[in-house]
Coordinates of C-alpha atoms and ligand atoms in Angstrom, one line a residue:
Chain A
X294 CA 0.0 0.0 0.0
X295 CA 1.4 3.7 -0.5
X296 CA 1.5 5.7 2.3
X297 CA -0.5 8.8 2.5
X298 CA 0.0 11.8 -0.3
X299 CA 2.6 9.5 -1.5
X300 CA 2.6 10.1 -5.4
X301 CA 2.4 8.1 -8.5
X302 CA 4.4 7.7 -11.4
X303 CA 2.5 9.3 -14.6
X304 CA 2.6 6.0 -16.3
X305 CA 1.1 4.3 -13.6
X306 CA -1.7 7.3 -13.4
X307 CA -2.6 6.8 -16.6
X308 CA -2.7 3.0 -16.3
X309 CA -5.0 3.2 -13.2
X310 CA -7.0 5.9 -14.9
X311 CA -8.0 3.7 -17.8
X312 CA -8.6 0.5 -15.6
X313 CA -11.6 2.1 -14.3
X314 CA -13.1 3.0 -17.2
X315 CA -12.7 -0.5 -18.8
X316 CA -14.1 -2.0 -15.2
X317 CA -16.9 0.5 -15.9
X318 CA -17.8 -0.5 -19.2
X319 CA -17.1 -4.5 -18.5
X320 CA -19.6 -4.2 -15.4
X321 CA -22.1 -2.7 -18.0
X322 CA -21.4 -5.1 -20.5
X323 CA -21.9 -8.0 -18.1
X324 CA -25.3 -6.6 -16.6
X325 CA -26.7 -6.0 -20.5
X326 CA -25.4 -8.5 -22.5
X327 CA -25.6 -11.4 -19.8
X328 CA -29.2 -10.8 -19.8
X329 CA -29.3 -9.0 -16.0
X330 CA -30.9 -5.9 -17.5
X331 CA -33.8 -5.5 -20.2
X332 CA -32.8 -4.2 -23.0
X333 CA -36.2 -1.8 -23.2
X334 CA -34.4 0.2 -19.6
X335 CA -30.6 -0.2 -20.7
X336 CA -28.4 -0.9 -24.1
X337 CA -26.2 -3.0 -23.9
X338 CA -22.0 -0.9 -24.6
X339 CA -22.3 -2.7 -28.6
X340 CA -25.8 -1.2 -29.5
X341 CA -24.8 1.8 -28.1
X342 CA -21.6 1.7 -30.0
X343 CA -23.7 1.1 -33.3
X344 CA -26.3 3.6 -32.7
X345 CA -24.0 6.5 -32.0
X346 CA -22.2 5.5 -35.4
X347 CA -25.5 5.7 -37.0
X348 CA -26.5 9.2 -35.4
X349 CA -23.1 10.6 -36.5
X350 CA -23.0 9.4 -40.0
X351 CA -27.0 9.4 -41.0
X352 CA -28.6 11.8 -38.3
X353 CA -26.2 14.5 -38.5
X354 CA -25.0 14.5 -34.5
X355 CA -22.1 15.8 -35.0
X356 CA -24.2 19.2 -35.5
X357 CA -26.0 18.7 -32.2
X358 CA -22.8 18.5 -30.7
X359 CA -21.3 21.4 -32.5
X360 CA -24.7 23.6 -31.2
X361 CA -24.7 22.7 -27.9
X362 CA -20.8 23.4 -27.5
X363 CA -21.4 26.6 -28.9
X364 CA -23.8 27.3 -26.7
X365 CA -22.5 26.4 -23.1
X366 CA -19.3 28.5 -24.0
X367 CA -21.1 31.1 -25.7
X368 CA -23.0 31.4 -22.3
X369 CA -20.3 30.5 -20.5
X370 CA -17.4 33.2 -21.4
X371 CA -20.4 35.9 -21.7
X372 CA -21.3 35.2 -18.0
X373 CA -17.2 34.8 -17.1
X374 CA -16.5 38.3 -19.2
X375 CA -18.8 39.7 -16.3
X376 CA -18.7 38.1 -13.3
X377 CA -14.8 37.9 -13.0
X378 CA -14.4 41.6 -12.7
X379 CA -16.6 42.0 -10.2
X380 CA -15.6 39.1 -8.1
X381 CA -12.2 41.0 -8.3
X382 CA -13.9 44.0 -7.5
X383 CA -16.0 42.6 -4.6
X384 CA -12.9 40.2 -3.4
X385 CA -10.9 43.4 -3.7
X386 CA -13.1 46.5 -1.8
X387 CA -15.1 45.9 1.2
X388 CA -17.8 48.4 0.6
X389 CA -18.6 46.9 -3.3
X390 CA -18.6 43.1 -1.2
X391 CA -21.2 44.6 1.4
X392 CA -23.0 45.9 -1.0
X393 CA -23.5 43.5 -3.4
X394 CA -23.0 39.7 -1.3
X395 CA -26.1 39.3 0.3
X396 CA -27.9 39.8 -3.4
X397 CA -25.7 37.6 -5.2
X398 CA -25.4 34.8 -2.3
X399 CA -29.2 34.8 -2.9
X400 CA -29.1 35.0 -6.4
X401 CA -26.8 31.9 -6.2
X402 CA -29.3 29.8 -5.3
X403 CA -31.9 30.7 -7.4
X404 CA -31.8 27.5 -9.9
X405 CA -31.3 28.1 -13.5
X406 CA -33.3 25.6 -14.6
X407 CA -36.6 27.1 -13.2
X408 CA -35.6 30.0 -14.9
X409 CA -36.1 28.0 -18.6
X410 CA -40.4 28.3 -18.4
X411 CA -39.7 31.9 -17.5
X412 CA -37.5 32.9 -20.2
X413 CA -39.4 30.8 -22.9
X414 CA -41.8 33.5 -22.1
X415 CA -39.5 36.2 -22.2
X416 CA -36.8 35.5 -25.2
X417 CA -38.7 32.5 -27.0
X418 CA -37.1 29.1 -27.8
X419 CA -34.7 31.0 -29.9
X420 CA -30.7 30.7 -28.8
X421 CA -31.0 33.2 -26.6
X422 CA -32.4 31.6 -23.7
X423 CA -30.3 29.0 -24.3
X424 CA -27.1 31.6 -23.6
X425 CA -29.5 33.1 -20.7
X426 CA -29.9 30.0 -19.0
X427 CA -26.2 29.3 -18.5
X428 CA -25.5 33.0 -18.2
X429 CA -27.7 33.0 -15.1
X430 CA -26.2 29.6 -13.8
X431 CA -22.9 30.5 -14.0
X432 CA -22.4 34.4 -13.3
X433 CA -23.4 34.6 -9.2
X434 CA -21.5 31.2 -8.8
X435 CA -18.3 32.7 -10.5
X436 CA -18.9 36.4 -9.0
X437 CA -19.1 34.5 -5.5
X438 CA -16.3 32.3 -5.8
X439 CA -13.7 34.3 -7.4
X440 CA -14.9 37.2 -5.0
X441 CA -13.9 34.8 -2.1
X442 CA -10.7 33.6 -3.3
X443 CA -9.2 37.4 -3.8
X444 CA -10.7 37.8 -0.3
X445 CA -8.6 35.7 0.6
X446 CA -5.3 37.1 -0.7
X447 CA -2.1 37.0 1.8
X448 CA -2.0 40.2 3.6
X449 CA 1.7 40.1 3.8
X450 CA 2.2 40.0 -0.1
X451 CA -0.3 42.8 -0.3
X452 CA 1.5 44.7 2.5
X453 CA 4.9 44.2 0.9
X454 CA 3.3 45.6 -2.4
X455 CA 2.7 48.6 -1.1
X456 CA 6.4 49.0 0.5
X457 CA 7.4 48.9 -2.8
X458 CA 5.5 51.8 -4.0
X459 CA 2.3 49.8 -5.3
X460 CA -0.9 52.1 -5.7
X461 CA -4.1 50.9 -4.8
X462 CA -4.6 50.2 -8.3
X463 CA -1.3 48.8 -8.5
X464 CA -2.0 46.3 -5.5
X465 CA -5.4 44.7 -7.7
X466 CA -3.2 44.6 -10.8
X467 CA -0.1 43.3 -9.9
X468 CA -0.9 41.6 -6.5
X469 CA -4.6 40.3 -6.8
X470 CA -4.8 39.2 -10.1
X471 CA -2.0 37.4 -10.7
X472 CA -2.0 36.3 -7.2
X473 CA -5.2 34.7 -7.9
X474 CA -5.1 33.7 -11.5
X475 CA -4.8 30.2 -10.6
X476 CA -7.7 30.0 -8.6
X477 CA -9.7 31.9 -10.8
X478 CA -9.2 29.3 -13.2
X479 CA -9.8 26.5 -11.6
X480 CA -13.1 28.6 -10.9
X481 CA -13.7 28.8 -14.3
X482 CA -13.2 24.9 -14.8
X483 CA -15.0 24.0 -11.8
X484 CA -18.2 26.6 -13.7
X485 CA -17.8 25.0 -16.6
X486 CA -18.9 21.4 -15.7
X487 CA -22.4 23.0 -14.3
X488 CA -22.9 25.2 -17.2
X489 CA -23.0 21.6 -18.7
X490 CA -26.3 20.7 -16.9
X491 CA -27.8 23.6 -17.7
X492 CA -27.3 23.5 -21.2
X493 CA -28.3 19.9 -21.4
X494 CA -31.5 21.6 -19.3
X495 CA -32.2 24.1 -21.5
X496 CA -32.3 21.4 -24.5
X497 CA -34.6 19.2 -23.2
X498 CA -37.5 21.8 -23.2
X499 CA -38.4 23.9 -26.0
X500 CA -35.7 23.2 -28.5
X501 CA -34.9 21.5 -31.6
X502 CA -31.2 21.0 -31.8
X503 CA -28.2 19.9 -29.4
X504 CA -27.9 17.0 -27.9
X505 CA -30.6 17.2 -25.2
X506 CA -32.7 17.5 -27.8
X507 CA -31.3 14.6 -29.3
X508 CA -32.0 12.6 -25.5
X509 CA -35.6 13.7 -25.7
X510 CA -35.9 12.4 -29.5
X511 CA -34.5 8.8 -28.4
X512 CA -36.5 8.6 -25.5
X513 CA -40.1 8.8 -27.6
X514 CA -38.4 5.9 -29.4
X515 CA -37.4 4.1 -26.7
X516 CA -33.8 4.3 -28.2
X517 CA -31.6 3.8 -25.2
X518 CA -28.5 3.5 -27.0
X519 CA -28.8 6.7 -28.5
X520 CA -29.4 8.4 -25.5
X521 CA -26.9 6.5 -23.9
X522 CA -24.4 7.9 -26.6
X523 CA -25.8 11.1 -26.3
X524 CA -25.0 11.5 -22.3
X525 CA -21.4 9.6 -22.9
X526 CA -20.4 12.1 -25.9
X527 CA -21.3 15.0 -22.9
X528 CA -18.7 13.2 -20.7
X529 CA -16.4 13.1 -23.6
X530 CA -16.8 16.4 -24.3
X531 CA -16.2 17.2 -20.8
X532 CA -12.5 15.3 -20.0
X533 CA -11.1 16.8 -23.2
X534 CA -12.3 20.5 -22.1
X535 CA -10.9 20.1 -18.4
X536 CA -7.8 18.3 -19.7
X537 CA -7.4 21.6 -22.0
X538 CA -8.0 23.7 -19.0
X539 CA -5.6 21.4 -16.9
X540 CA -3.1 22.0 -19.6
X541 CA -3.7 25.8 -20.6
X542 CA -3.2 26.2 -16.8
X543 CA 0.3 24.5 -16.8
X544 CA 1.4 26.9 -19.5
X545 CA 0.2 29.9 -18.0
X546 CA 0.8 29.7 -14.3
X547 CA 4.4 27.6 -14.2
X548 CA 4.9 29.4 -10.8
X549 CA 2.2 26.7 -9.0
X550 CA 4.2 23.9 -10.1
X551 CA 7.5 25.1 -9.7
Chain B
X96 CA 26.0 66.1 13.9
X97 CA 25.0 64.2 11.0
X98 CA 21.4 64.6 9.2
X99 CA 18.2 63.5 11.1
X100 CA 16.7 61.5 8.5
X101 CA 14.0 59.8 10.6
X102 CA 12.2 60.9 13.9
X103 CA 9.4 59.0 16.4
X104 CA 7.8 61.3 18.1
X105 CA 5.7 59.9 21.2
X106 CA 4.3 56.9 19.6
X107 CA 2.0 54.6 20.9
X108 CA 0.1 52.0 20.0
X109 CA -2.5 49.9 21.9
X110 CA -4.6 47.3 20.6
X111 CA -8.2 47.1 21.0
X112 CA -9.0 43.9 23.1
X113 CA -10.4 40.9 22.0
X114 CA -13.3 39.6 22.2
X115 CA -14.3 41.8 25.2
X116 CA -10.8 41.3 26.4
X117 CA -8.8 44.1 27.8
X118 CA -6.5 46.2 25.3
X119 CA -3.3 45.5 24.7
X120 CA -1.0 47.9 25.3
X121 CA 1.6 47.1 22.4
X122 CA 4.3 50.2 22.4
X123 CA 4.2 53.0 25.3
X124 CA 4.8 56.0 24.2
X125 CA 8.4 56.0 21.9
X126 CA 10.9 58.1 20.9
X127 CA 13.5 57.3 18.5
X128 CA 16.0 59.9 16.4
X129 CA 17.7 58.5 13.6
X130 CA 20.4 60.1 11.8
X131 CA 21.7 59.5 8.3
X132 CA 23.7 56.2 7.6
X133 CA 22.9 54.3 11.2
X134 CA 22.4 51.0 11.1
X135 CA 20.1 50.7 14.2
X136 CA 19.2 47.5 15.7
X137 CA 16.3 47.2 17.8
X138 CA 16.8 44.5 20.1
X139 CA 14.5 42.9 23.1
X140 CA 12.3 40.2 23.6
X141 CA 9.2 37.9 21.8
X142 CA 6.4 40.4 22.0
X143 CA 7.8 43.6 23.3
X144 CA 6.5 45.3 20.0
X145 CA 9.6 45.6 17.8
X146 CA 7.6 44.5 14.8
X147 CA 4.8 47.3 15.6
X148 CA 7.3 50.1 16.1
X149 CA 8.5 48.7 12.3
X150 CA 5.4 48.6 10.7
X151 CA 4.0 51.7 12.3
X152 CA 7.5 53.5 10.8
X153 CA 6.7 51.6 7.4
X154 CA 3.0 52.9 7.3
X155 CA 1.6 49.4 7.4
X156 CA 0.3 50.5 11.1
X157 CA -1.2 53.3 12.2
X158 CA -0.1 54.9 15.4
X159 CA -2.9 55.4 18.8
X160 CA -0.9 58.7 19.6
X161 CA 1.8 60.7 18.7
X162 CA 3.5 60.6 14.9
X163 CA 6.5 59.7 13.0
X164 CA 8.3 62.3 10.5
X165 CA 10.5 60.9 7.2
X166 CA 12.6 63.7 6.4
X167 CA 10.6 66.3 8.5
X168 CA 7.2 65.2 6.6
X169 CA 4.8 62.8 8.4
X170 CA 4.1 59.0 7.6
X171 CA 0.5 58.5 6.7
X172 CA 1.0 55.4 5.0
X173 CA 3.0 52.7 3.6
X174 CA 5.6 53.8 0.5
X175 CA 8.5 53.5 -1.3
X176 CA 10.7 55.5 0.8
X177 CA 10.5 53.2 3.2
X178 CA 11.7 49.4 2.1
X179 CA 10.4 46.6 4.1
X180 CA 11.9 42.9 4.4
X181 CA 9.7 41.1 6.2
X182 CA 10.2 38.1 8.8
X183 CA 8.2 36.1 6.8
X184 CA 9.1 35.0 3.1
X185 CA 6.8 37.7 1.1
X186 CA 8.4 37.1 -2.5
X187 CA 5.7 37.1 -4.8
X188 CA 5.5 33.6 -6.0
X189 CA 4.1 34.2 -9.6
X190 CA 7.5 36.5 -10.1
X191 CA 10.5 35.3 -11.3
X192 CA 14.0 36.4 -8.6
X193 CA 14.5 38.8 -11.3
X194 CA 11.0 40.2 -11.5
X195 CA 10.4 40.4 -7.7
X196 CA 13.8 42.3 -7.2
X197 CA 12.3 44.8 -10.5
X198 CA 8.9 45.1 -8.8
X199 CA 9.3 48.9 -7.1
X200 CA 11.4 49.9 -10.3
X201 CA 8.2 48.9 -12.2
X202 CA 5.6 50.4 -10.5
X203 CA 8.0 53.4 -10.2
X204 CA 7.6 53.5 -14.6
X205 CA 11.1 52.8 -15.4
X206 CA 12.1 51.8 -18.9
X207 CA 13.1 48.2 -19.0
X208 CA 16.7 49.2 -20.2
X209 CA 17.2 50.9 -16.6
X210 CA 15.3 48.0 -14.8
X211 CA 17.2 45.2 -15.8
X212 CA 20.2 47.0 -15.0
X213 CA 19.9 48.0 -11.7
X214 CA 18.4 44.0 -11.0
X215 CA 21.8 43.3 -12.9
X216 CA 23.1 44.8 -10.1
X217 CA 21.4 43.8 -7.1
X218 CA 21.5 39.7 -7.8
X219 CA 25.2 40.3 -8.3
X220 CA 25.7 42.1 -4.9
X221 CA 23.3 39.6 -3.3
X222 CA 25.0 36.5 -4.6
X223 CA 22.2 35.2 -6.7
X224 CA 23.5 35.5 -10.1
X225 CA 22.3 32.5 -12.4
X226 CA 19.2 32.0 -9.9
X227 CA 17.3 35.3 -12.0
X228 CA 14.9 32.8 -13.9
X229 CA 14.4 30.7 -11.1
X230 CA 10.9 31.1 -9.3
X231 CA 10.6 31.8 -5.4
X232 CA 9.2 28.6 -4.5
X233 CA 12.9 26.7 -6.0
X234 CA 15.2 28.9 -3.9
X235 CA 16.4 28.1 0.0
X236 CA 15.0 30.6 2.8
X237 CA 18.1 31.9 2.4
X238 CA 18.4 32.9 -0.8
X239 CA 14.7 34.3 -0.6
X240 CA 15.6 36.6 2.3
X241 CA 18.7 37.9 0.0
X242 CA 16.6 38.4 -2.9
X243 CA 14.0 40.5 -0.7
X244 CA 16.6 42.3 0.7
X245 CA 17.5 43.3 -3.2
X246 CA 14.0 43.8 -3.6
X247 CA 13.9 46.4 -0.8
X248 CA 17.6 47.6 -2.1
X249 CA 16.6 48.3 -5.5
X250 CA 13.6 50.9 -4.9
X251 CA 16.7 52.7 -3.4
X252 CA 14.8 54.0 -0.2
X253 CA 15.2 56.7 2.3
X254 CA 15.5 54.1 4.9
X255 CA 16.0 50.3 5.4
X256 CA 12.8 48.3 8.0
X257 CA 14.4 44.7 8.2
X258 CA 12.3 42.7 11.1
X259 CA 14.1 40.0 12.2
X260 CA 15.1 39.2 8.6
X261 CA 16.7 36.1 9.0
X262 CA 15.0 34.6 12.5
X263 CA 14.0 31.5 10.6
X264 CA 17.9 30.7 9.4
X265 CA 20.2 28.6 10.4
X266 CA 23.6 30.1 12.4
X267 CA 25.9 29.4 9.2
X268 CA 23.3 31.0 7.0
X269 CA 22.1 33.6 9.3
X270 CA 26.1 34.3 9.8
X271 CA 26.7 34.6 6.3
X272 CA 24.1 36.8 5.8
X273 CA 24.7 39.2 8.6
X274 CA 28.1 39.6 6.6
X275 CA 26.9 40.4 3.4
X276 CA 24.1 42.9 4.9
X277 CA 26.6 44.4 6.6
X278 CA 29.1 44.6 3.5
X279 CA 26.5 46.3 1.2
X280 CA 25.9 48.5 4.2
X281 CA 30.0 49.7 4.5
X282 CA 29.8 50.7 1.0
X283 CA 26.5 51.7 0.2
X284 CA 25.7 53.9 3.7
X285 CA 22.5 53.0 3.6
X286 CA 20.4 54.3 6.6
X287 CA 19.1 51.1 8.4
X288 CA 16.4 50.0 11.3
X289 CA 17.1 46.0 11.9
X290 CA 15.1 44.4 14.4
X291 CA 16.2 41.2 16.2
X292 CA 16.1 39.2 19.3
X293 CA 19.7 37.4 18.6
X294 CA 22.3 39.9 21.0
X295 CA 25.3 39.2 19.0
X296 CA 23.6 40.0 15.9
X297 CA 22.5 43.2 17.1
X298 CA 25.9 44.3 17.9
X299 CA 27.6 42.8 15.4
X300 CA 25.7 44.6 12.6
X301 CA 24.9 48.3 14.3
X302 CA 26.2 51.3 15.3
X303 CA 23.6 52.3 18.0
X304 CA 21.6 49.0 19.4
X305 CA 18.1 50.3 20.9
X306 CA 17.4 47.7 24.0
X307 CA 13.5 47.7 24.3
X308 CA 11.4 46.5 27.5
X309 CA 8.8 43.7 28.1
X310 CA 5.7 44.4 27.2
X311 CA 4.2 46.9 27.0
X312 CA 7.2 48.2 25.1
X313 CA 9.7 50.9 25.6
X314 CA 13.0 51.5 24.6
X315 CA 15.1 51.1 28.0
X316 CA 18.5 51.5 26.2
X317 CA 20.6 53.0 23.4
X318 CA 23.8 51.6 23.5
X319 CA 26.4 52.9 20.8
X320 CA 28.9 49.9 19.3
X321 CA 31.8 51.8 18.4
X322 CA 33.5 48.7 16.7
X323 CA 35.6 49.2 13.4
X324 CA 34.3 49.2 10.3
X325 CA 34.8 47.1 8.1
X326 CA 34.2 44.1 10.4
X327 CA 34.8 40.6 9.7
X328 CA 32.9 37.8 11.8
X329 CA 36.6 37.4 13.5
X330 CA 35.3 40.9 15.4
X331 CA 32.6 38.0 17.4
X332 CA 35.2 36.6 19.7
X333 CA 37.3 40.3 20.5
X334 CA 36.8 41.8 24.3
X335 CA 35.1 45.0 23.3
X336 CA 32.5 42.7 21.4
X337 CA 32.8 40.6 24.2
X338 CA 32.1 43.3 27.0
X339 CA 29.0 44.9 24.8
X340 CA 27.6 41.2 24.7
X341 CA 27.4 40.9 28.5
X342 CA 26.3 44.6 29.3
X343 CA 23.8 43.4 26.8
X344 CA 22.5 40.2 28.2
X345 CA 22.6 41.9 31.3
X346 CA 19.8 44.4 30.2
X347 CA 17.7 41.7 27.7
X348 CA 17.5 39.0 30.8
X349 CA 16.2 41.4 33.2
X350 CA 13.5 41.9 30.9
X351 CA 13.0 38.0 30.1
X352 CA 12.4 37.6 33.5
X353 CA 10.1 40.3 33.7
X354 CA 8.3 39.4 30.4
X355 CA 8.3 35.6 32.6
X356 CA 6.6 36.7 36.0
X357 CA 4.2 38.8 34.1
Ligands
ATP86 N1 -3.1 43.1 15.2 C1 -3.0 42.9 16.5 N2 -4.1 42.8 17.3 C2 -3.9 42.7 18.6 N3 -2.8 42.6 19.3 C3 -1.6 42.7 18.6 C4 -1.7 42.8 17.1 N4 -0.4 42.8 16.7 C5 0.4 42.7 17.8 N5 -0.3 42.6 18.9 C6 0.2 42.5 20.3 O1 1.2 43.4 20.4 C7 2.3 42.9 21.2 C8 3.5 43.2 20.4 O2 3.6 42.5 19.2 P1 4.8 42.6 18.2 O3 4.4 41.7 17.0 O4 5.1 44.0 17.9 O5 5.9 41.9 19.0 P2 7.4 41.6 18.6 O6 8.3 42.3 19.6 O7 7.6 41.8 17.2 O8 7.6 40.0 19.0 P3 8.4 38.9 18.2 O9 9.8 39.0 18.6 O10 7.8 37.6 18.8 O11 8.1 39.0 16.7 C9 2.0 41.5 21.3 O12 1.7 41.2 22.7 C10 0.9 41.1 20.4 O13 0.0 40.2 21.1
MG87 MG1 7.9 40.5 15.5

């Protein structure tokens, strides 16, 4: 056994890391295809295979896909472009954190996805409400978040700052941002996975593309495999955006792992 | 008489208490002339307010009464007259040694030209040449309390606030470091205010050593080491050092004992 915070070789990460998925899909494989599990409630991993193929090459997924990426970053960096600078702002002035906390603390919990009836009503089924939806999901959570890390800067980096001649202006520049930048992306990542579920959400009412609308589609058909596919290809999606993030970080911010 | 450059008029600081608790009276009222080119140590024991006296002088603290004048105008906050090294490792970890040491230069608005050559400079005097690309986090204590010292250096201020810069050292280090402090001092007259609790370093370093109280704190003493300049680490074991280091420990163990029964 390893002893605690021990670490691992990358080989044998990546060796691990796999394992689990092929565990995964052998467990599935023996529930379906051994007969545990109806195939009306769950496909087995080979149908599911197969009808993915056949919603990418006759059914034209791959533009699903393509729409519903564009919309959860679309919504995504709209809501980040917003909320970052005033987490800064609230993380970095008191008076700007009392004044606006309470609201967005409240405004945090307000669930985006009972805001989809509402703003069918108000900006139709159009690709606008999709982009609100996440917009609203995301922009209190990162205003909070980013607001409390800042908050949180050390005192004594901010105090030798200003030794040095730092302005106040100086201090959020050159001390809180890039004293935070790490954090604020891992924010940012963390934000991203939700603005996920929202999306998917906003899909499966009112709409007639992405790939919740897809789900809703195979479900009037019974077509587990599809949908199936559809929630794996989300999953997908999702390790090859936080391995970019994982990655992007590691360029920009060597200082963490030095 | 040489040039008052720095003056502490009647400070005082007390701390409200906490939690209901009663306030702590930190620094009783303080007086403190420095002239020109002193190196001043401040010594005396844990919690006798050496670090508030510093951080009141570098504008990071305000005082409860009474004021401190830079060159005849009065601190009202922290600035770049007044470099800081701090007992705690306050490199800023996203800079490069090279970047950290340029950080006053930049927010002064220096062209790069300039900057880099003054940091050329600095990491030569403070021993840290080929370490310029290195980030904080890859360098010894050591070398991190040598690069903030250049940091401080570089901004070129009025006056030097060193609190108990290398407390967390080992002796070797700590004596190395003393040396080279003390080196850029002989030739570069900087004025300085070092606070410490280790007696021979106070004496080794200064000219005038300031012995402060128990709390709450006061200065008690102010002791001028007339030792040779330049001195060599040799200067440790000679009688005058000798006889400074027991009239010393003399004063600071009446005080720990004070500081003990309280
Ligand atoms: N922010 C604060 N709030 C309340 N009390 C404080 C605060 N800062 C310092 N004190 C109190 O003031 C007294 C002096 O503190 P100070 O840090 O100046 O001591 P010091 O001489 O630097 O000690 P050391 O050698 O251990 O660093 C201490 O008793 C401490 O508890
Ligand atoms: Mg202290």
């Amino acid at each position: 056994m390893p002893r605690p915070l021990e670490p691992v070789s990358q080989g044998t990460r990546v060796v691990l890391g796999i394992s689990f998925f092929v565990l995964f899909v052998a467990a599935w494989a023996v529930a379906t295809l051994g007969g545990f599990v109806s195939k009306t409630f769950l496909a087995d991993p080979i149908t599911m295979v197969q009808d993915g193929w056949l919603l990418l090459t006759r059914f034209g997924f791959l533009s699903d896909i393509g729409i519903t990426v564009w919309r959860v970053v679309g919504g995504f960096v709209l809501a980040a472009l917003f909320a970052v600078p005033i987490g800064v702002m609230m993380g970095a002035y008191k008076p700007i954190e009392a004044f606006l906390e309470p609201f967005v603390s409240f405004a945090r919990y307000l669930p985006a996805s009972a805001f989809v009836p509402l703003l069918i009503l108000w900006a139709g089924i159009g690709e606008m409400q999709k982009l609100l939806v996440i917009f609203i999901g995301s922009f209190f959570q990162i205003i909070l978040m980013v607001a409390v890390a800042v908050g949180n800067t050390r005192r004594d980096l901010v105090e030798a700052a200003y030794t040095l001649g730092s302005s106040d202006t100086g201090v959020v520049k050159r001390v809180l941002i890039p004293a935070n930048a790490p954090d604020i992306a891992e924010i940012l990542r963390l934000v991203l996975g939700w603005a996920w579920t929202y999306v998917i959400v906003a899909e499966l009412i009112g709409s007639s593309s992405g790939i919740g609308h897809m789900i809703i589609d195979s479900q009037a058909l019974l077509a587990t495999g599809q949908m199936i596919f559809g929630i794996i290809v989300i999953g997908i999606i999702g390790l090859i955006s936080d391995f970019l993030f994982k990655a992007l970080n590691r360029v920009l911010f060597p200082w963490r792992l030095a | 008489m040489t040039r008052t450059i720095l003056k502490v008029d009647t400070v005082s600081r007390v701390f409200p208490g906490v939690r209901g608790g009663a306030p702590v009276r930190a620094l009783e009222p303080t007086n403190l002339t420095v002239a020109e080119n002193d190196f001043i140590t401040i010594l005396g024991p844990s919690g006798c307010g050496k670090s508030t006296l510093l951080r009141i002088v570098a504008g990071l603290d305000r005082p409860s009464a009474g004021r401190v004048l830079l060159n005849d105008r009065e601190i009202k906050g922290p600035g770049a007259d007044r470099g800081m090294v701090f007992q705690s490792y306050t490199l800023f970890p996203w800079l490069t040694i090279a970047e950290n040491i340029a950080y006053g230069l930049r927010e002064k608005g220096l062209p790069k030209a300039q900057r880099s050559e003054i940091v050329a400079s600095y990491t030569e005097k403070v021993g840290l040449r080929g370490f310029e690309n290195h980030y904080p986090k890859q360098l010894s204590g050591g070398m991190q309390q040598r690069t903030a010292i250049a940091r401080a250096l570089a901004n070129d201020p009025a006056i030097l606030l060193l609190d108990e810069p290398f407390g967390a050292l080992d002796n070797q280090t700590r004596s190395l470091m003393q040396e080279l402090l003390l080196g850029i001092w002989e030739r570069e007259r900087k004025t300085v205010l070092f606070v410490t609790h280790d007696i021979e370093e106070s004496i080794f370093l200064a000219s005038r050593v300031i012995v402060m109280t128990a709390r709450p704190g006061r200065i008690k003493a102010d002791i001028p080491v007339d030792l040779p300049h330049p001195r060599h680490y040799r200067m440790k074991t000679s009688p005058e050092f000798s006889s400074l280091k027991a009239q010393l420990t003399e004063e600071i163990r009446a005080e720990a004992l004070q500081a003990e029964a309280h």
